[in-house]
Short mmCIF file of C-alpha atoms in Angstrom, two decimals:
data_model
loop_
_atom_site.label_atom_id
_atom_site.label_comp_id
_atom_site.label_asym_id
_atom_site.label_seq_id
_atom_site.Cartn_x
_atom_site.Cartn_y
_atom_site.Cartn_z
CA MET A 1 -13.29 -29.69 -29.00
CA ASN A 2 -9.48 -29.56 -30.32
CA ASN A 3 -10.42 -25.87 -31.93
CA VAL A 4 -12.72 -24.43 -28.82
CA ILE A 5 -9.58 -25.57 -26.68
CA ARG A 6 -6.96 -24.05 -29.01
CA ARG A 7 -8.70 -20.38 -29.27
CA ALA A 8 -9.27 -20.72 -25.98
CA SER A 9 -5.38 -21.18 -24.95
CA VAL A 10 -4.66 -17.91 -27.53
CA ILE A 11 -7.79 -15.88 -25.31
CA VAL A 12 -5.46 -16.59 -22.06
CA GLY A 13 -2.14 -16.27 -23.43
CA ALA A 14 -3.03 -13.09 -24.52
CA THR A 15 -4.35 -11.93 -22.08
CA SER A 16 -1.84 -13.06 -19.59
CA LEU A 17 1.15 -10.67 -21.98
CA ALA A 18 -1.35 -8.12 -21.92
CA LEU A 19 -0.72 -8.33 -17.98
CA VAL A 20 1.75 -8.17 -17.65
CA VAL A 21 2.93 -5.76 -20.19
CA GLY A 22 0.64 -3.70 -18.49
CA ALA A 23 2.39 -4.42 -15.10
CA GLY A 24 5.63 -3.54 -16.74
CA ALA A 25 4.98 -0.05 -17.63
CA ALA A 26 3.20 0.35 -14.48
CA SER A 27 5.96 -0.61 -12.86
CA ALA A 28 8.68 1.47 -14.49
CA HIS A 29 7.29 4.96 -13.26
CA VAL A 30 8.87 6.66 -10.31
CA SER A 31 6.12 5.59 -7.38
CA VAL A 32 5.97 5.97 -3.54
CA SER A 33 4.02 3.45 -0.63
CA ALA A 34 3.23 3.88 2.30
CA PRO A 35 1.06 1.57 3.88
CA GLY A 36 -1.48 3.43 7.09
CA ALA A 37 -0.43 6.36 6.34
CA GLU A 38 -2.71 9.24 7.03
CA GLN A 39 -3.36 12.85 7.23
CA GLY A 40 -1.61 14.54 9.99
CA GLY A 41 0.70 11.48 11.25
CA TYR A 42 3.85 10.40 10.20
CA ALA A 43 4.95 7.82 7.91
CA VAL A 44 8.05 6.16 6.04
CA LEU A 45 7.50 7.08 2.57
CA ASN A 46 9.26 4.26 0.37
CA PHE A 47 10.06 6.35 -3.26
CA ARG A 48 10.58 3.04 -5.93
CA VAL A 49 13.33 4.11 -8.11
CA PRO A 50 13.70 1.88 -11.41
CA THR A 51 16.53 2.29 -14.31
CA GLU A 52 14.50 3.06 -17.39
CA SER A 53 17.47 3.96 -19.78
CA GLU A 54 19.06 0.63 -21.49
CA THR A 55 22.91 2.52 -21.27
CA ALA A 56 23.31 4.52 -18.68
CA GLY A 57 22.72 3.57 -14.70
CA THR A 58 20.30 5.92 -12.14
CA SER A 59 22.85 8.38 -10.19
CA SER A 60 20.75 10.84 -8.49
CA VAL A 61 16.61 11.20 -7.32
CA LYS A 62 15.55 13.90 -6.01
CA VAL A 63 12.16 14.33 -4.29
CA THR A 64 10.46 17.02 -3.01
CA LEU A 65 8.50 17.09 0.32
CA PRO A 66 5.12 19.75 1.47
CA GLU A 67 7.23 21.62 3.44
CA LEU A 68 7.33 19.30 6.38
CA ASN A 69 8.80 19.38 9.89
CA PHE A 70 10.33 16.47 10.00
CA ALA A 71 12.58 14.10 7.38
CA ALA A 72 15.18 10.74 8.34
CA THR A 73 16.51 9.17 5.18
CA GLU A 74 18.08 5.79 5.57
CA PRO A 75 21.17 4.91 4.64
CA ILE A 76 21.93 3.12 1.48
CA PRO A 77 25.37 2.22 1.09
CA GLY A 78 27.35 3.72 -1.83
CA TRP A 79 24.70 6.56 -1.37
CA THR A 80 24.26 9.60 0.23
CA ALA A 81 21.60 11.82 1.49
CA THR A 82 20.87 15.68 1.63
CA ILE A 83 17.58 17.19 3.47
CA ASP A 84 16.57 20.06 1.94
CA LYS A 85 14.88 22.71 4.39
CA ASN A 86 13.74 26.54 3.64
CA ALA A 87 14.11 29.64 5.83
CA ASP A 88 12.01 28.02 8.32
CA SER A 89 13.55 25.46 9.01
CA LEU A 90 10.71 22.88 7.01
CA VAL A 91 11.22 19.81 4.44
CA THR A 92 11.25 20.67 1.22
CA GLY A 93 12.90 18.14 -0.14
CA VAL A 94 15.22 14.63 -0.09
CA THR A 95 18.19 14.05 -2.54
CA TRP A 96 19.53 11.14 -2.98
CA THR A 97 22.91 10.89 -4.52
CA ALA A 98 25.09 7.79 -6.21
CA ASN A 99 28.63 7.61 -5.52
CA PRO A 100 30.87 6.45 -8.15
CA GLY A 101 29.82 2.71 -9.02
CA ALA A 102 27.13 2.67 -6.80
CA GLU A 103 24.60 3.86 -9.45
CA VAL A 104 21.49 2.23 -10.14
CA MET A 105 21.99 0.24 -13.19
CA PRO A 106 19.59 -1.07 -16.35
CA GLY A 107 17.19 -3.53 -15.29
CA GLN A 108 17.45 -2.68 -11.89
CA PHE A 109 15.68 -0.42 -9.24
CA LEU A 110 16.64 0.56 -5.36
CA GLN A 111 14.05 2.10 -2.69
CA PHE A 112 14.85 4.84 -0.91
CA LEU A 113 13.20 5.55 2.35
CA VAL A 114 12.20 7.95 4.27
CA GLN A 115 10.53 8.79 7.67
CA THR A 116 8.65 11.96 7.46
CA GLY A 117 5.45 13.98 8.65
CA PRO A 118 3.68 15.45 10.01
CA LEU A 119 1.67 14.94 6.84
CA PRO A 120 -0.34 17.40 4.86
CA GLU A 121 -4.50 16.91 6.21
CA GLN A 122 -5.48 15.90 2.58
CA ASP A 123 -6.60 12.90 0.89
CA SER A 124 -4.33 12.89 -1.30
CA VAL A 125 -0.21 14.08 -1.50
CA SER A 126 2.38 14.77 -4.86
CA PHE A 127 6.22 14.15 -4.08
CA PRO A 128 7.34 14.74 -7.35
CA ALA A 129 10.58 13.40 -8.21
CA VAL A 130 13.89 13.66 -10.81
CA GLN A 131 15.95 11.57 -12.00
CA THR A 132 19.66 11.85 -13.19
CA TYR A 133 20.93 9.55 -15.38
CA SER A 134 25.09 8.86 -15.84
CA ASP A 135 24.96 9.89 -18.66
CA GLY A 136 23.56 13.63 -18.10
CA GLU A 137 19.74 12.51 -19.02
CA VAL A 138 17.49 14.05 -16.60
CA VAL A 139 13.64 12.29 -16.28
CA GLU A 140 11.23 15.07 -14.36
CA TRP A 141 8.71 12.86 -12.88
CA THR A 142 6.13 15.77 -11.99
CA GLU A 143 3.12 15.68 -14.39
CA GLU A 144 -0.19 15.56 -12.26
CA GLU A 145 -2.57 13.05 -13.12
CA VAL A 146 -6.41 14.14 -14.57
CA ALA A 147 -9.61 12.39 -12.87
CA GLY A 148 -10.86 10.54 -15.94
CA GLY A 149 -7.88 11.29 -18.16
CA THR A 150 -4.86 9.23 -19.72
CA GLU A 151 -2.56 8.69 -17.30
CA PRO A 152 0.53 11.10 -18.51
CA GLU A 153 3.90 9.95 -19.40
CA HIS A 154 6.20 11.32 -16.63
CA PRO A 155 3.28 11.61 -13.39
CA ALA A 156 4.41 12.21 -10.22
CA PRO A 157 4.59 10.14 -7.56
CA SER A 158 1.27 10.35 -5.11
CA LEU A 159 0.12 8.85 -2.23
CA THR A 160 -3.11 8.74 -0.97
CA LEU A 161 -3.84 9.86 3.11
CA ALA A 162 -6.17 7.40 5.37
CA ALA A 163 -8.48 9.80 7.67
CA ALA A 164 -6.77 10.60 10.99
CA SER A 165 -7.60 7.90 13.98
CA ALA A 166 -9.30 8.99 16.01
CA ASP A 167 -6.41 8.71 18.71
CA GLY A 168 -4.06 11.25 16.73
CA HIS A 169 -1.25 8.70 16.91
CA GLY A 170 -1.56 7.49 13.93
CA THR A 171 0.58 4.06 12.64
CA ALA A 172 2.68 4.89 15.63
CA THR A 173 -0.39 3.25 17.51
CA ALA A 174 -0.28 0.40 15.08
CA THR A 175 2.73 -0.16 15.52
CA SER A 176 2.72 0.14 19.56
CA GLU A 177 -0.30 -2.76 19.25
CA THR A 178 1.44 -4.22 16.85
CA SER A 179 4.48 -4.84 19.25
CA SER A 180 2.20 -5.50 22.44
CA GLU A 181 0.28 -8.08 20.39
CA ALA A 182 4.02 -9.26 19.09
CA GLY A 183 5.10 -9.46 22.63
CA THR A 184 2.28 -11.28 24.11
CA ALA A 185 2.72 -14.08 21.13
CA VAL A 186 5.73 -14.36 22.53
CA GLU A 187 4.71 -14.96 25.94
CA ALA A 188 2.12 -17.09 25.24
CA ASP A 189 4.83 -19.32 23.21
CA ASN A 190 7.23 -19.28 25.81
CA THR A 191 4.37 -20.42 28.59
CA ALA A 192 3.75 -23.73 25.95
CA ARG A 193 7.23 -24.18 25.43
CA TRP A 194 7.84 -24.72 29.01
CA MET A 195 4.69 -26.80 29.87
CA ALA A 196 5.71 -28.78 27.13
CA GLY A 197 8.85 -28.98 28.14
CA VAL A 198 7.49 -29.98 31.87
CA ALA A 199 5.28 -33.24 30.18
CA LEU A 200 7.95 -33.94 28.53
CA VAL A 201 9.86 -34.38 31.40
CA LEU A 202 7.12 -36.03 33.63
CA GLY A 203 5.76 -38.54 30.81
CA ALA A 204 10.12 -39.58 30.42
CA LEU A 205 9.85 -39.92 34.56
CA GLY A 206 6.74 -41.56 33.90
CA ALA A 207 8.11 -44.49 31.50
CA ALA A 208 10.89 -45.04 33.39
CA LEU A 209 9.70 -46.13 36.05
CA GLY A 210 7.22 -48.30 34.36
CA ILE A 211 9.95 -50.01 33.06
CA GLY A 212 11.59 -50.14 36.75
CA ALA A 213 8.18 -52.21 37.92
CA VAL A 214 8.80 -54.42 34.59
CA VAL A 215 11.66 -55.41 35.13
CA ARG A 216 10.92 -55.93 38.93
CA GLY A 217 8.50 -58.12 38.25
CA ARG A 218 10.45 -60.39 36.03
CA ARG A 219 13.23 -60.54 38.71
CA SER A 220 11.19 -61.49 41.23
#
């Protein structure tokens, strides 16, 4: 029985280690996420950039965008962002550059956010990226993944887009609905608190009247 338990423990431990190592390897890539992003809509793209070097920090990140009409970056302390446009004033990319001392050091990562759109009307879109280190090393995250094939060493960040919603507003509609629901919830909560406060006051008043009646009864 003890041998069976020990064997099971070894198997579970090995499986857990494999999962951790696999997750670590995947998370080491430059990646992009944008929950709720829809075809033809606007979204906030979140580029997660880890530093894989053991001796240098990430000093620059350049992301290529598929000729979009609009882009706005979120300020990052110690970093400057430059929006690249072509001759037709379409946004073709964003470059983030670290000030001295603000590099993403080994064992760390940083998230770069950019609001942009309208996104292409296709199932997925890739955002080739170039990561530059403080020692001059350049890593190009530009390799495309092939269906059924092995994952490339430096895959380009890619994003799967949902089909456009019927109202055509994309994530903006979801945001408005969420805000409306939040406002309703706040109003309901305030009303409940007000009623609870009134109940407490009435309860205290009733208790005071009851005590007064008892005292008067004893005196009489």
